[in-house]
C-alpha cells in the first residue's frame, strides 16, 4: 500500500546511509583524477544493485539460514557504526582502493553509493516498510544521486569544506537514531 509517510522515511534513511553529499570530497577527487564521471551510468548501476538486492537479498539470507529480523539488527549495528564515523570523523570501515576500470561503477556505484551499508539498510527496511514504498524511496534517492553527481563541481564551490562537514555530522546523528530504532524494534518485538 502506497504510504507517503513510509516513502519519506525510506528516502531519508537511504539518503543518510548513502550519504552522497558526504561523499562529495571523494567524488570530486575521482572526477579530477578520471577527468569526468559518467553520472548516468553510475546512477543506473547503483539502482540495479539496490533494487536487485531488495528482491533477491532475502533469498540469499535464507540460503544462509538468517532471518530478516536478525539481518535488520546486524544492519542497525552497521548503520550505527557509519553514523559514528560521520560524527567522529574517524574511519571504521576501510574502503578498498581500485586502480583503473570503470570509474562510474567502481568505486562510485559500488561501494560508494550501493555499498554494504546501503544494501544492509535496504534489506533491513523490508522488516518495517512495504516493498513498493522502498522502491519509490530508492528511485527518489537515485534522482538525488544523479543530481549530486552531475553538479559535484558546482556543489564543491557553493558548500565549501565547512558546509560539507556540517552536513555530514547532521546525517550522522540521524543515522544513530535510525540504528537504535532498527535494533530496538527487531531485537525486542513489541517495543
Short mmCIF file of C-alpha atoms in Angstrom, two decimals:
data_model
loop_
_atom_site.label_atom_id
_atom_site.label_comp_id
_atom_site.label_asym_id
_atom_site.label_seq_id
_atom_site.Cartn_x
_atom_site.Cartn_y
_atom_site.Cartn_z
CA UNK A 1 0.00 0.00 0.00
CA UNK A 2 1.32 3.40 -1.01
CA UNK A 3 2.21 5.49 2.05
CA UNK A 4 3.79 8.93 1.72
CA UNK A 5 5.00 8.71 5.33
CA UNK A 6 6.83 5.45 4.58
CA UNK A 7 8.23 6.83 1.32
CA UNK A 8 9.54 9.91 3.14
CA UNK A 9 11.06 7.75 5.91
CA UNK A 10 12.71 5.33 3.47
CA UNK A 11 14.01 8.20 1.32
CA UNK A 12 15.55 9.98 4.31
CA UNK A 13 17.02 6.78 5.75
CA UNK A 14 18.63 5.81 2.44
CA UNK A 15 19.79 9.38 1.81
CA UNK A 16 21.51 9.36 5.20
CA UNK A 17 23.12 5.96 4.66
CA UNK A 18 24.19 6.58 1.07
CA UNK A 19 25.48 9.99 2.16
CA UNK A 20 26.17 11.13 -1.39
CA UNK A 21 26.63 14.69 -0.12
CA UNK A 22 29.13 13.48 2.50
CA UNK A 23 30.90 11.55 -0.25
CA UNK A 24 31.34 14.70 -2.33
CA UNK A 25 35.04 15.04 -1.44
CA UNK A 26 35.67 11.51 -2.78
CA UNK A 27 33.50 12.13 -5.87
CA UNK A 28 35.29 15.42 -6.58
CA UNK A 29 38.68 13.74 -6.21
CA UNK A 30 37.64 10.93 -8.58
CA UNK A 31 36.34 13.47 -11.09
CA UNK A 32 39.69 15.27 -11.03
CA UNK A 33 41.63 12.00 -11.49
CA UNK A 34 39.42 10.47 -14.20
CA UNK A 35 38.58 13.71 -15.99
CA UNK A 36 34.84 13.12 -15.71
CA UNK A 37 32.26 10.94 -14.03
CA UNK A 38 29.57 9.25 -16.07
CA UNK A 39 26.65 10.26 -13.84
CA UNK A 40 24.03 8.34 -15.83
CA UNK A 41 25.93 5.04 -15.73
CA UNK A 42 26.87 5.40 -12.06
CA UNK A 43 23.26 6.13 -11.12
CA UNK A 44 21.92 3.26 -13.24
CA UNK A 45 24.45 0.76 -11.86
CA UNK A 46 23.62 1.85 -8.29
CA UNK A 47 19.90 1.45 -8.95
CA UNK A 48 20.32 -2.03 -10.41
CA UNK A 49 22.35 -3.11 -7.37
CA UNK A 50 19.91 -1.67 -4.83
CA UNK A 51 16.70 -2.92 -6.45
CA UNK A 52 18.19 -6.36 -7.16
CA UNK A 53 19.25 -6.71 -3.54
CA UNK A 54 15.79 -5.59 -2.38
CA UNK A 55 14.18 -8.52 -4.20
CA UNK A 56 16.90 -11.19 -4.05
CA UNK A 57 18.60 -10.26 -0.78
CA UNK A 58 16.10 -12.09 1.39
CA UNK A 59 16.54 -15.30 -0.63
CA UNK A 60 20.28 -15.02 -0.20
CA UNK A 61 19.74 -14.67 3.55
CA UNK A 62 17.53 -17.78 3.61
CA UNK A 63 20.27 -19.67 1.80
CA UNK A 64 22.49 -18.95 4.82
CA UNK A 65 19.70 -19.57 7.35
CA UNK A 66 19.40 -15.94 8.51
CA UNK A 67 16.00 -14.30 9.13
CA UNK A 68 15.20 -10.69 8.17
CA UNK A 69 14.93 -9.56 11.81
CA UNK A 70 18.45 -10.80 12.61
CA UNK A 71 19.75 -9.14 9.47
CA UNK A 72 17.92 -5.94 10.46
CA UNK A 73 19.68 -5.96 13.85
CA UNK A 74 23.02 -6.53 12.13
CA UNK A 75 22.16 -3.74 9.68
CA UNK A 76 21.27 -1.48 12.61
CA UNK A 77 24.71 -2.09 14.11
CA UNK A 78 26.41 -1.28 10.80
CA UNK A 79 24.31 1.87 10.40
CA UNK A 80 25.27 2.82 13.96
CA UNK A 81 28.97 2.48 13.11
CA UNK A 82 28.53 4.50 9.91
CA UNK A 83 26.81 7.23 11.96
CA UNK A 84 29.73 7.21 14.41
CA UNK A 85 32.17 7.55 11.52
CA UNK A 86 30.29 10.58 10.27
CA UNK A 87 30.08 12.28 13.66
CA UNK A 88 33.55 11.49 14.98
CA UNK A 89 35.38 11.88 11.69
CA UNK A 90 37.11 8.52 12.16
CA UNK A 91 37.29 5.71 9.63
CA UNK A 92 35.91 2.42 10.90
CA UNK A 93 35.16 0.84 7.53
CA UNK A 94 38.17 0.74 5.27
CA UNK A 95 37.34 1.29 1.59
CA UNK A 96 39.36 -0.55 -0.98
CA UNK A 97 41.39 1.44 -3.45
CA UNK A 98 40.94 0.48 -7.08
CA UNK A 99 43.14 1.29 -9.98
CA UNK A 100 41.85 1.57 -13.48
CA UNK A 101 38.49 0.15 -14.52
CA UNK A 102 35.22 1.91 -14.95
CA UNK A 103 35.13 4.92 -12.63
CA UNK A 104 31.35 5.09 -12.81
CA UNK A 105 30.91 1.58 -11.39
CA UNK A 106 33.92 1.09 -9.13
CA UNK A 107 34.18 2.86 -6.71
CA UNK A 108 31.22 5.22 -7.28
CA UNK A 109 28.24 2.88 -7.85
CA UNK A 110 29.81 0.20 -5.66
CA UNK A 111 30.88 0.59 -2.86
CA UNK A 112 30.43 4.37 -2.50
CA UNK A 113 26.69 4.56 -3.27
CA UNK A 114 25.38 0.97 -3.16
CA UNK A 115 27.86 -0.34 -0.65
CA UNK A 116 27.49 -2.70 2.28
CA UNK A 117 25.74 -0.12 4.43
CA UNK A 118 23.19 0.71 1.75
CA UNK A 119 22.46 -2.92 0.88
CA UNK A 120 22.18 -3.85 4.55
CA UNK A 121 19.81 -0.94 5.09
CA UNK A 122 17.64 -1.94 2.13
CA UNK A 123 17.15 -5.49 3.39
CA UNK A 124 16.61 -4.15 6.93
CA UNK A 125 13.92 -1.77 5.68
CA UNK A 126 11.94 -4.77 4.38
CA UNK A 127 11.26 -5.67 8.00
CA UNK A 128 9.34 -2.42 8.58
CA UNK A 129 8.21 -0.93 5.25
CA UNK A 130 6.19 -2.03 2.20
CA UNK A 131 8.27 -3.06 -0.84
CA UNK A 132 6.56 -0.53 -3.13
CA UNK A 133 7.42 2.32 -0.76
CA UNK A 134 11.04 1.13 -0.57
CA UNK A 135 11.29 1.03 -4.39
CA UNK A 136 9.93 4.58 -4.62
CA UNK A 137 12.39 5.67 -1.90
CA UNK A 138 15.25 4.08 -3.87
CA UNK A 139 14.15 5.81 -7.09
CA UNK A 140 13.92 9.19 -5.32
CA UNK A 141 17.43 8.65 -3.96
CA UNK A 142 18.68 7.74 -7.43
CA UNK A 143 17.35 11.08 -8.68
CA UNK A 144 19.18 12.87 -5.84
CA UNK A 145 22.34 10.85 -6.54
CA UNK A 146 22.21 11.77 -10.21
CA UNK A 147 21.76 15.47 -9.42
CA UNK A 148 24.66 15.44 -6.94
CA UNK A 149 26.97 13.55 -9.32
CA UNK A 150 26.06 15.83 -12.21
CA UNK A 151 26.58 19.01 -10.19
CA UNK A 152 29.51 17.94 -7.98
CA UNK A 153 31.72 20.77 -9.22
CA UNK A 154 29.06 23.40 -8.57
CA UNK A 155 28.31 21.95 -5.11
CA UNK A 156 32.01 21.95 -4.23
CA UNK A 157 32.28 25.70 -4.74
CA UNK A 158 28.96 26.53 -3.01
CA UNK A 159 29.18 24.41 0.15
CA UNK A 160 32.89 24.58 0.89
CA UNK A 161 34.61 22.17 3.24
CA UNK A 162 32.86 23.61 6.32
CA UNK A 163 29.39 23.15 4.84
CA UNK A 164 30.16 19.56 3.84
CA UNK A 165 31.42 18.81 7.37
CA UNK A 166 28.24 20.18 8.97
CA UNK A 167 26.00 18.13 6.65
CA UNK A 168 28.00 15.01 7.41
CA UNK A 169 27.57 15.48 11.19
CA UNK A 170 23.80 16.10 10.90
CA UNK A 171 23.27 12.96 8.83
CA UNK A 172 25.46 11.03 11.29
CA UNK A 173 23.14 11.89 14.18
CA UNK A 174 20.11 10.88 12.10
CA UNK A 175 21.76 7.54 11.33
CA UNK A 176 22.45 6.86 15.01
CA UNK A 177 18.78 7.39 15.84
CA UNK A 178 17.68 5.16 12.94
CA UNK A 179 20.11 2.43 14.01
CA UNK A 180 18.81 2.44 17.58
CA UNK A 181 15.22 2.20 16.31
CA UNK A 182 16.07 -0.73 13.99
CA UNK A 183 17.82 -2.67 16.75
CA UNK A 184 15.11 -1.92 19.31
CA UNK A 185 12.16 -2.93 17.11
CA UNK A 186 13.77 -6.09 15.71
CA UNK A 187 15.60 -7.30 18.79
CA UNK A 188 12.70 -6.78 21.17
CA UNK A 189 9.45 -7.05 19.14
CA UNK A 190 6.52 -5.11 20.59
CA UNK A 191 8.51 -2.07 21.74
#
